[in-house]
Amino acid sequence: MARSTMKKVLRVCPKLTTSQKATRREKFMSLTMDVNDTRDAYLQEVQSLAKKHGRSERWTRRQLFLSGSALRRWCSPNTWNGFIHQRLMDINEDLSKGDHWKLTDFVSAHKETLQHNYSKLTAAQKNGYAVKLIKMRAEKQRVVHNNPKGVHRNTTMSFAAMDQEWTALCSRLGIEGFYIAVRGGIEDLSGPKLFFSEKAEKFVCAVLDLEPRCLALKLEAFVISGLDSSIPSTRRQTHTLNKLISDCRTIIQDELGTL
């Protein structure tokens, strides 16, 4: 039997009208402005909180940064843990502060009794322990502590991998470039991280009359000293990729027309 072939159907999206393009553009600009305004309000709130409580802005931003471990999902409440926690609190209530039982010692010494009493609990009692655990988690305020050594170790490992990737990209694709990364505050222990390809290093030395290491140190001093706060920020109008391409083509055509 001959195999029948079907022609591929080319799906063409309908072209937008001028009014639809204008509507989309207005929505995009409105969203961009709202995001920028929210970001500015957030930075102002961070500055006010840091000044009010005598904390650094970096520490305050970390407390308000809702991602990573701050938003990690808790495991479902374990009724056995809630039962042991309640028993430990009951037995330590009548003891002095220096004589309190530790959790591991308490479980080892009363393991059989705890298991026997736990087996007699009803479903309603187990649910009660689970509800108590959920309430304790909700009332507990998470505080993000600074770990300079951990940040330094993570930074060193990350940029060591980045150096290998950049070297491989330059040799495989024949590209040239550089990057400079410096610490964002005086609390950090990491030094400047930089990568320069051969031609990029020559470019910096010839055009800026600076060694790459000196350029990185100047950037680090600019960031840590807070000189950026004295320079007014000029918010540039954001453009979509299609708009930028169209502008580039217009400029090229204008220059070609003058030839």
PDB file of C-alpha atoms in Angstrom:
ATOM      1  CA  MET A   1       0.000   0.000   0.000  1.00  0.00           C
ATOM      2  CA  ALA A   2       1.424   3.375  -1.004  1.00  0.00           C
ATOM      3  CA  ARG A   3       2.051   5.763   1.822  1.00  0.00           C
ATOM      4  CA  SER A   4       0.040   8.934   1.464  1.00  0.00           C
ATOM      5  CA  THR A   5       1.682  12.217   2.359  1.00  0.00           C
ATOM      6  CA  MET A   6      -0.164  15.225   3.617  1.00  0.00           C
ATOM      7  CA  LYS A   7       0.914  18.727   2.854  1.00  0.00           C
ATOM      8  CA  LYS A   8       1.973  20.784   5.811  1.00  0.00           C
ATOM      9  CA  VAL A   9      -0.460  23.543   6.576  1.00  0.00           C
ATOM     10  CA  LEU A  10       1.284  26.853   7.047  1.00  0.00           C
ATOM     11  CA  ARG A  11      -0.324  28.728   9.887  1.00  0.00           C
ATOM     12  CA  VAL A  12      -0.249  32.448   9.402  1.00  0.00           C
ATOM     13  CA  CYS A  13      -1.142  34.770  12.260  1.00  0.00           C
ATOM     14  CA  PRO A  14      -3.465  37.579  11.231  1.00  0.00           C
ATOM     15  CA  LYS A  15      -1.782  40.933  10.934  1.00  0.00           C
ATOM     16  CA  LEU A  16      -2.657  43.475  13.546  1.00  0.00           C
ATOM     17  CA  THR A  17      -4.424  46.621  12.539  1.00  0.00           C
ATOM     18  CA  THR A  18      -3.078  50.039  13.386  1.00  0.00           C
ATOM     19  CA  SER A  19      -5.502  50.439  16.275  1.00  0.00           C
ATOM     20  CA  GLN A  20      -4.585  47.027  17.696  1.00  0.00           C
ATOM     21  CA  LYS A  21      -0.897  47.877  17.514  1.00  0.00           C
ATOM     22  CA  ALA A  22      -1.563  51.172  19.282  1.00  0.00           C
ATOM     23  CA  THR A  23      -3.571  49.399  21.982  1.00  0.00           C
ATOM     24  CA  ARG A  24      -0.804  46.885  22.597  1.00  0.00           C
ATOM     25  CA  ARG A  25       1.750  49.633  22.694  1.00  0.00           C
ATOM     26  CA  GLU A  26      -0.264  51.567  25.277  1.00  0.00           C
ATOM     27  CA  LYS A  27      -0.616  48.453  27.440  1.00  0.00           C
ATOM     28  CA  PHE A  28       3.118  47.789  27.252  1.00  0.00           C
ATOM     29  CA  MET A  29       4.032  51.372  28.134  1.00  0.00           C
ATOM     30  CA  SER A  30       1.526  51.394  30.997  1.00  0.00           C
ATOM     31  CA  LEU A  31       2.971  48.165  32.389  1.00  0.00           C
ATOM     32  CA  THR A  32       6.521  49.471  32.067  1.00  0.00           C
ATOM     33  CA  MET A  33       5.690  52.691  33.892  1.00  0.00           C
ATOM     34  CA  ASP A  34       3.874  50.844  36.678  1.00  0.00           C
ATOM     35  CA  VAL A  35       6.817  48.479  37.169  1.00  0.00           C
ATOM     36  CA  ASN A  36       9.290  51.368  37.294  1.00  0.00           C
ATOM     37  CA  ASP A  37       7.119  53.330  39.745  1.00  0.00           C
ATOM     38  CA  THR A  38       6.745  50.276  41.976  1.00  0.00           C
ATOM     39  CA  ARG A  39      10.497  49.721  41.925  1.00  0.00           C
ATOM     40  CA  ASP A  40      11.141  53.335  42.919  1.00  0.00           C
ATOM     41  CA  ALA A  41       8.592  53.129  45.732  1.00  0.00           C
ATOM     42  CA  TYR A  42      10.192  49.898  46.932  1.00  0.00           C
ATOM     43  CA  LEU A  43      13.654  51.478  47.052  1.00  0.00           C
ATOM     44  CA  GLN A  44      12.302  54.482  48.960  1.00  0.00           C
ATOM     45  CA  GLU A  45      10.622  52.181  51.475  1.00  0.00           C
ATOM     46  CA  VAL A  46      13.868  50.241  51.931  1.00  0.00           C
ATOM     47  CA  GLN A  47      15.770  53.464  52.610  1.00  0.00           C
ATOM     48  CA  SER A  48      13.213  54.665  55.145  1.00  0.00           C
ATOM     49  CA  LEU A  49      13.155  51.316  56.986  1.00  0.00           C
ATOM     50  CA  ALA A  50      16.947  51.130  57.064  1.00  0.00           C
ATOM     51  CA  LYS A  51      17.197  54.672  58.445  1.00  0.00           C
ATOM     52  CA  LYS A  52      14.446  54.102  61.012  1.00  0.00           C
ATOM     53  CA  HIS A  53      15.877  50.877  62.479  1.00  0.00           C
ATOM     54  CA  GLY A  54      19.574  51.629  62.024  1.00  0.00           C
ATOM     55  CA  ARG A  55      20.173  48.857  59.510  1.00  0.00           C
ATOM     56  CA  SER A  56      21.996  48.896  56.212  1.00  0.00           C
ATOM     57  CA  GLU A  57      20.000  49.066  53.011  1.00  0.00           C
ATOM     58  CA  ARG A  58      21.520  45.767  51.863  1.00  0.00           C
ATOM     59  CA  TRP A  59      20.311  43.953  54.992  1.00  0.00           C
ATOM     60  CA  THR A  60      16.843  45.489  54.656  1.00  0.00           C
ATOM     61  CA  ARG A  61      16.572  44.467  51.003  1.00  0.00           C
ATOM     62  CA  ARG A  62      17.439  40.882  51.913  1.00  0.00           C
ATOM     63  CA  GLN A  63      14.624  40.797  54.481  1.00  0.00           C
ATOM     64  CA  LEU A  64      12.139  42.002  51.864  1.00  0.00           C
ATOM     65  CA  PHE A  65      13.432  39.869  49.000  1.00  0.00           C
ATOM     66  CA  LEU A  66      10.706  37.222  48.589  1.00  0.00           C
ATOM     67  CA  SER A  67      12.366  34.418  46.669  1.00  0.00           C
ATOM     68  CA  GLY A  68      14.559  31.408  47.194  1.00  0.00           C
ATOM     69  CA  SER A  69      14.510  30.165  50.768  1.00  0.00           C
ATOM     70  CA  ALA A  70      12.065  32.907  51.814  1.00  0.00           C
ATOM     71  CA  LEU A  71       9.333  31.336  49.694  1.00  0.00           C
ATOM     72  CA  ARG A  72      10.274  27.687  50.022  1.00  0.00           C
ATOM     73  CA  ARG A  73       7.394  25.347  50.597  1.00  0.00           C
ATOM     74  CA  TRP A  74       7.121  23.781  54.005  1.00  0.00           C
ATOM     75  CA  CYS A  75       6.647  20.034  54.301  1.00  0.00           C
ATOM     76  CA  SER A  76       3.275  18.837  55.472  1.00  0.00           C
ATOM     77  CA  PRO A  77       2.984  18.953  59.289  1.00  0.00           C
ATOM     78  CA  ASN A  78       4.166  15.774  60.993  1.00  0.00           C
ATOM     79  CA  THR A  79       1.853  14.817  63.842  1.00  0.00           C
ATOM     80  CA  TRP A  80       4.583  12.723  65.490  1.00  0.00           C
ATOM     81  CA  ASN A  81       6.866  15.757  65.690  1.00  0.00           C
ATOM     82  CA  GLY A  82       4.022  17.841  67.065  1.00  0.00           C
ATOM     83  CA  PHE A  83       3.269  15.197  69.704  1.00  0.00           C
ATOM     84  CA  ILE A  84       6.907  14.967  70.840  1.00  0.00           C
ATOM     85  CA  HIS A  85       7.239  18.753  70.897  1.00  0.00           C
ATOM     86  CA  GLN A  86       4.200  19.103  73.127  1.00  0.00           C
ATOM     87  CA  ARG A  87       5.404  16.377  75.513  1.00  0.00           C
ATOM     88  CA  LEU A  88       8.837  17.986  75.706  1.00  0.00           C
ATOM     89  CA  MET A  89       7.302  21.367  76.541  1.00  0.00           C
ATOM     90  CA  ASP A  90       5.131  19.781  79.248  1.00  0.00           C
ATOM     91  CA  ILE A  91       8.046  18.007  80.956  1.00  0.00           C
ATOM     92  CA  ASN A  92      10.351  21.050  80.784  1.00  0.00           C
ATOM     93  CA  GLU A  93       7.711  23.387  82.169  1.00  0.00           C
ATOM     94  CA  ASP A  94       8.320  22.301  85.771  1.00  0.00           C
ATOM     95  CA  LEU A  95      12.120  22.149  85.466  1.00  0.00           C
ATOM     96  CA  SER A  96      14.630  24.944  85.922  1.00  0.00           C
ATOM     97  CA  LYS A  97      16.304  26.431  82.892  1.00  0.00           C
ATOM     98  CA  GLY A  98      19.590  24.521  83.301  1.00  0.00           C
ATOM     99  CA  ASP A  99      17.838  21.171  83.792  1.00  0.00           C
ATOM    100  CA  HIS A 100      15.694  21.193  80.631  1.00  0.00           C
ATOM    101  CA  TRP A 101      15.594  18.048  78.555  1.00  0.00           C
ATOM    102  CA  LYS A 102      17.114  18.168  75.095  1.00  0.00           C
ATOM    103  CA  LEU A 103      15.011  16.754  72.300  1.00  0.00           C
ATOM    104  CA  THR A 104      17.372  13.921  71.336  1.00  0.00           C
ATOM    105  CA  ASP A 105      17.951  12.865  74.949  1.00  0.00           C
ATOM    106  CA  PHE A 106      14.233  13.029  75.712  1.00  0.00           C
ATOM    107  CA  VAL A 107      13.292  10.818  72.749  1.00  0.00           C
ATOM    108  CA  SER A 108      16.048   8.279  73.540  1.00  0.00           C
ATOM    109  CA  ALA A 109      15.045   7.985  77.190  1.00  0.00           C
ATOM    110  CA  HIS A 110      11.263   7.759  76.635  1.00  0.00           C
ATOM    111  CA  LYS A 111      11.015   6.268  73.159  1.00  0.00           C
ATOM    112  CA  GLU A 112       8.869   3.260  74.044  1.00  0.00           C
ATOM    113  CA  THR A 113       6.519   5.307  76.254  1.00  0.00           C
ATOM    114  CA  LEU A 114       6.128   7.961  73.567  1.00  0.00           C
ATOM    115  CA  GLN A 115       5.365   5.388  70.879  1.00  0.00           C
ATOM    116  CA  HIS A 116       2.808   3.682  73.133  1.00  0.00           C
ATOM    117  CA  ASN A 117       1.037   6.940  73.975  1.00  0.00           C
ATOM    118  CA  TYR A 118       1.120   8.075  70.348  1.00  0.00           C
ATOM    119  CA  SER A 119      -0.546   4.857  69.176  1.00  0.00           C
ATOM    120  CA  LYS A 120      -3.513   5.602  71.452  1.00  0.00           C
ATOM    121  CA  LEU A 121      -4.188   9.030  69.954  1.00  0.00           C
ATOM    122  CA  THR A 122      -7.381   9.520  67.997  1.00  0.00           C
ATOM    123  CA  ALA A 123      -7.538  11.096  64.555  1.00  0.00           C
ATOM    124  CA  ALA A 124      -8.944  14.309  66.057  1.00  0.00           C
ATOM    125  CA  GLN A 125      -6.049  14.574  68.522  1.00  0.00           C
ATOM    126  CA  LYS A 126      -3.491  14.039  65.732  1.00  0.00           C
ATOM    127  CA  ASN A 127      -5.164  16.737  63.666  1.00  0.00           C
ATOM    128  CA  GLY A 128      -4.932  19.046  66.671  1.00  0.00           C
ATOM    129  CA  TYR A 129      -1.153  18.588  66.803  1.00  0.00           C
ATOM    130  CA  ALA A 130      -0.945  19.293  63.049  1.00  0.00           C
ATOM    131  CA  VAL A 131      -2.951  22.509  63.452  1.00  0.00           C
ATOM    132  CA  LYS A 132      -0.635  23.655  66.259  1.00  0.00           C
ATOM    133  CA  LEU A 133       2.402  23.116  64.023  1.00  0.00           C
ATOM    134  CA  ILE A 134       0.827  25.164  61.230  1.00  0.00           C
ATOM    135  CA  LYS A 135       0.082  28.012  63.655  1.00  0.00           C
ATOM    136  CA  MET A 136       3.651  27.939  65.007  1.00  0.00           C
ATOM    137  CA  ARG A 137       5.052  28.177  61.475  1.00  0.00           C
ATOM    138  CA  ALA A 138       2.789  31.110  60.654  1.00  0.00           C
ATOM    139  CA  GLU A 139       3.798  33.005  63.813  1.00  0.00           C
ATOM    140  CA  LYS A 140       7.519  32.369  63.367  1.00  0.00           C
ATOM    141  CA  GLN A 141       9.244  35.307  61.693  1.00  0.00           C
ATOM    142  CA  ARG A 142      12.022  34.281  59.341  1.00  0.00           C
ATOM    143  CA  VAL A 143      15.124  36.450  59.464  1.00  0.00           C
ATOM    144  CA  VAL A 144      17.769  36.211  56.771  1.00  0.00           C
ATOM    145  CA  HIS A 145      21.232  36.347  58.315  1.00  0.00           C
ATOM    146  CA  ASN A 146      24.311  37.510  56.489  1.00  0.00           C
ATOM    147  CA  ASN A 147      26.888  34.838  55.701  1.00  0.00           C
ATOM    148  CA  PRO A 148      29.891  36.617  54.171  1.00  0.00           C
ATOM    149  CA  LYS A 149      32.067  33.508  53.992  1.00  0.00           C
ATOM    150  CA  GLY A 150      29.320  31.515  52.297  1.00  0.00           C
ATOM    151  CA  VAL A 151      28.701  34.301  49.798  1.00  0.00           C
ATOM    152  CA  HIS A 152      32.436  34.537  49.078  1.00  0.00           C
ATOM    153  CA  ARG A 153      32.714  30.782  48.507  1.00  0.00           C
ATOM    154  CA  ASN A 154      29.656  30.758  46.254  1.00  0.00           C
ATOM    155  CA  THR A 155      30.972  33.747  44.284  1.00  0.00           C
ATOM    156  CA  THR A 156      34.375  32.156  43.765  1.00  0.00           C
ATOM    157  CA  MET A 157      32.914  28.881  42.504  1.00  0.00           C
ATOM    158  CA  SER A 158      30.390  30.586  40.226  1.00  0.00           C
ATOM    159  CA  PHE A 159      32.907  32.859  38.538  1.00  0.00           C
ATOM    160  CA  ALA A 160      35.441  30.052  38.162  1.00  0.00           C
ATOM    161  CA  ALA A 161      32.818  28.196  36.135  1.00  0.00           C
ATOM    162  CA  MET A 162      32.013  31.397  34.199  1.00  0.00           C
ATOM    163  CA  ASP A 163      35.685  31.850  33.257  1.00  0.00           C
ATOM    164  CA  GLN A 164      35.752  28.356  31.783  1.00  0.00           C
ATOM    165  CA  GLU A 165      32.532  28.975  29.856  1.00  0.00           C
ATOM    166  CA  TRP A 166      33.763  32.313  28.481  1.00  0.00           C
ATOM    167  CA  THR A 167      37.090  30.793  27.423  1.00  0.00           C
ATOM    168  CA  ALA A 168      35.282  27.965  25.651  1.00  0.00           C
ATOM    169  CA  LEU A 169      32.888  30.393  23.921  1.00  0.00           C
ATOM    170  CA  CYS A 170      35.717  32.637  22.708  1.00  0.00           C
ATOM    171  CA  SER A 171      37.657  29.725  21.272  1.00  0.00           C
ATOM    172  CA  ARG A 172      34.641  27.965  19.769  1.00  0.00           C
ATOM    173  CA  LEU A 173      32.737  30.943  18.343  1.00  0.00           C
ATOM    174  CA  GLY A 174      35.588  33.377  17.809  1.00  0.00           C
ATOM    175  CA  ILE A 175      33.948  36.110  19.874  1.00  0.00           C
ATOM    176  CA  GLU A 176      35.657  38.808  21.904  1.00  0.00           C
ATOM    177  CA  GLY A 177      34.426  40.459  25.062  1.00  0.00           C
ATOM    178  CA  PHE A 178      34.862  41.085  28.763  1.00  0.00           C
ATOM    179  CA  TYR A 179      32.913  41.354  32.006  1.00  0.00           C
ATOM    180  CA  ILE A 180      33.591  42.957  35.378  1.00  0.00           C
ATOM    181  CA  ALA A 181      31.735  42.091  38.573  1.00  0.00           C
ATOM    182  CA  VAL A 182      32.404  43.800  41.912  1.00  0.00           C
ATOM    183  CA  ARG A 183      30.890  43.514  45.355  1.00  0.00           C
ATOM    184  CA  GLY A 184      27.793  45.543  46.057  1.00  0.00           C
ATOM    185  CA  GLY A 185      28.613  46.586  49.620  1.00  0.00           C
ATOM    186  CA  ILE A 186      31.321  46.843  52.249  1.00  0.00           C
ATOM    187  CA  GLU A 187      29.919  43.744  53.994  1.00  0.00           C
ATOM    188  CA  ASP A 188      31.007  41.454  51.173  1.00  0.00           C
ATOM    189  CA  LEU A 189      34.406  39.792  51.168  1.00  0.00           C
ATOM    190  CA  SER A 190      34.672  39.020  47.461  1.00  0.00           C
ATOM    191  CA  GLY A 191      37.216  40.831  45.333  1.00  0.00           C
ATOM    192  CA  PRO A 192      36.615  41.995  41.779  1.00  0.00           C
ATOM    193  CA  LYS A 193      35.918  39.273  39.230  1.00  0.00           C
ATOM    194  CA  LEU A 194      36.867  40.026  35.660  1.00  0.00           C
ATOM    195  CA  PHE A 195      37.442  38.302  32.362  1.00  0.00           C
ATOM    196  CA  PHE A 196      39.039  39.872  29.277  1.00  0.00           C
ATOM    197  CA  SER A 197      39.661  38.255  25.962  1.00  0.00           C
ATOM    198  CA  GLU A 198      42.876  39.188  24.171  1.00  0.00           C
ATOM    199  CA  LYS A 199      41.397  41.859  21.895  1.00  0.00           C
ATOM    200  CA  ALA A 200      39.084  43.199  24.624  1.00  0.00           C
ATOM    201  CA  GLU A 201      42.083  43.726  26.908  1.00  0.00           C
ATOM    202  CA  LYS A 202      43.917  45.611  24.156  1.00  0.00           C
ATOM    203  CA  PHE A 203      40.804  47.733  23.564  1.00  0.00           C
ATOM    204  CA  VAL A 204      40.566  48.796  27.213  1.00  0.00           C
ATOM    205  CA  CYS A 205      44.266  49.575  27.430  1.00  0.00           C
ATOM    206  CA  ALA A 206      44.261  51.582  24.202  1.00  0.00           C
ATOM    207  CA  VAL A 207      40.952  53.467  24.527  1.00  0.00           C
ATOM    208  CA  LEU A 208      40.633  53.981  28.285  1.00  0.00           C
ATOM    209  CA  ASP A 209      44.369  53.972  29.016  1.00  0.00           C
ATOM    210  CA  LEU A 210      43.756  51.658  31.961  1.00  0.00           C
ATOM    211  CA  GLU A 211      44.759  48.189  32.902  1.00  0.00           C
ATOM    212  CA  PRO A 212      41.775  45.813  33.296  1.00  0.00           C
ATOM    213  CA  ARG A 213      42.533  45.352  36.993  1.00  0.00           C
ATOM    214  CA  CYS A 214      42.598  49.124  37.561  1.00  0.00           C
ATOM    215  CA  LEU A 215      39.280  49.506  35.775  1.00  0.00           C
ATOM    216  CA  ALA A 216      37.733  46.860  38.034  1.00  0.00           C
ATOM    217  CA  LEU A 217      39.101  48.573  41.164  1.00  0.00           C
ATOM    218  CA  LYS A 218      37.717  51.940  40.030  1.00  0.00           C
ATOM    219  CA  LEU A 219      34.284  50.379  39.544  1.00  0.00           C
ATOM    220  CA  GLU A 220      34.473  48.738  42.972  1.00  0.00           C
ATOM    221  CA  ALA A 221      35.401  52.037  44.632  1.00  0.00           C
ATOM    222  CA  PHE A 222      32.569  53.819  42.798  1.00  0.00           C
ATOM    223  CA  VAL A 223      29.992  51.267  44.003  1.00  0.00           C
ATOM    224  CA  ILE A 224      31.154  50.920  47.610  1.00  0.00           C
ATOM    225  CA  SER A 225      31.704  54.649  48.221  1.00  0.00           C
ATOM    226  CA  GLY A 226      28.131  55.442  47.219  1.00  0.00           C
ATOM    227  CA  LEU A 227      29.071  57.963  44.538  1.00  0.00           C
ATOM    228  CA  ASP A 228      26.227  56.654  42.396  1.00  0.00           C
ATOM    229  CA  SER A 229      23.712  58.256  44.778  1.00  0.00           C
ATOM    230  CA  SER A 230      25.021  61.747  43.958  1.00  0.00           C
ATOM    231  CA  ILE A 231      24.550  61.232  40.215  1.00  0.00           C
ATOM    232  CA  PRO A 232      20.972  61.868  39.018  1.00  0.00           C
ATOM    233  CA  SER A 233      19.493  58.857  37.306  1.00  0.00           C
ATOM    234  CA  THR A 234      18.202  59.537  33.810  1.00  0.00           C
ATOM    235  CA  ARG A 235      15.425  57.145  32.991  1.00  0.00           C
ATOM    236  CA  ARG A 236      15.574  56.304  29.360  1.00  0.00           C
ATOM    237  CA  GLN A 237      12.499  55.465  27.400  1.00  0.00           C
ATOM    238  CA  THR A 238      12.258  51.731  26.888  1.00  0.00           C
ATOM    239  CA  HIS A 239      11.829  50.410  23.393  1.00  0.00           C
ATOM    240  CA  THR A 240      10.863  47.002  22.140  1.00  0.00           C
ATOM    241  CA  LEU A 241      13.219  44.962  20.010  1.00  0.00           C
ATOM    242  CA  ASN A 242      11.174  45.596  16.871  1.00  0.00           C
ATOM    243  CA  LYS A 243      11.257  49.348  17.535  1.00  0.00           C
ATOM    244  CA  LEU A 244      15.035  49.326  17.956  1.00  0.00           C
ATOM    245  CA  ILE A 245      15.503  47.344  14.733  1.00  0.00           C
ATOM    246  CA  SER A 246      13.237  49.749  12.873  1.00  0.00           C
ATOM    247  CA  ASP A 247      15.182  52.753  14.177  1.00  0.00           C
ATOM    248  CA  CYS A 248      18.489  51.166  13.165  1.00  0.00           C
ATOM    249  CA  ARG A 249      17.217  50.501   9.667  1.00  0.00           C
ATOM    250  CA  THR A 250      15.975  54.076   9.358  1.00  0.00           C
ATOM    251  CA  ILE A 251      19.353  55.479  10.399  1.00  0.00           C
ATOM    252  CA  ILE A 252      21.181  53.178   7.952  1.00  0.00           C
ATOM    253  CA  GLN A 253      18.897  54.203   5.094  1.00  0.00           C
ATOM    254  CA  ASP A 254      19.383  57.883   5.893  1.00  0.00           C
ATOM    255  CA  GLU A 255      23.162  57.485   5.881  1.00  0.00           C
ATOM    256  CA  LEU A 256      23.071  55.523   2.629  1.00  0.00           C
ATOM    257  CA  GLY A 257      20.950  58.252   1.067  1.00  0.00           C
ATOM    258  CA  THR A 258      23.627  60.846   1.754  1.00  0.00           C
ATOM    259  CA  LEU A 259      26.282  58.842  -0.102  1.00  0.00           C
TER     260      LEU A 259
END
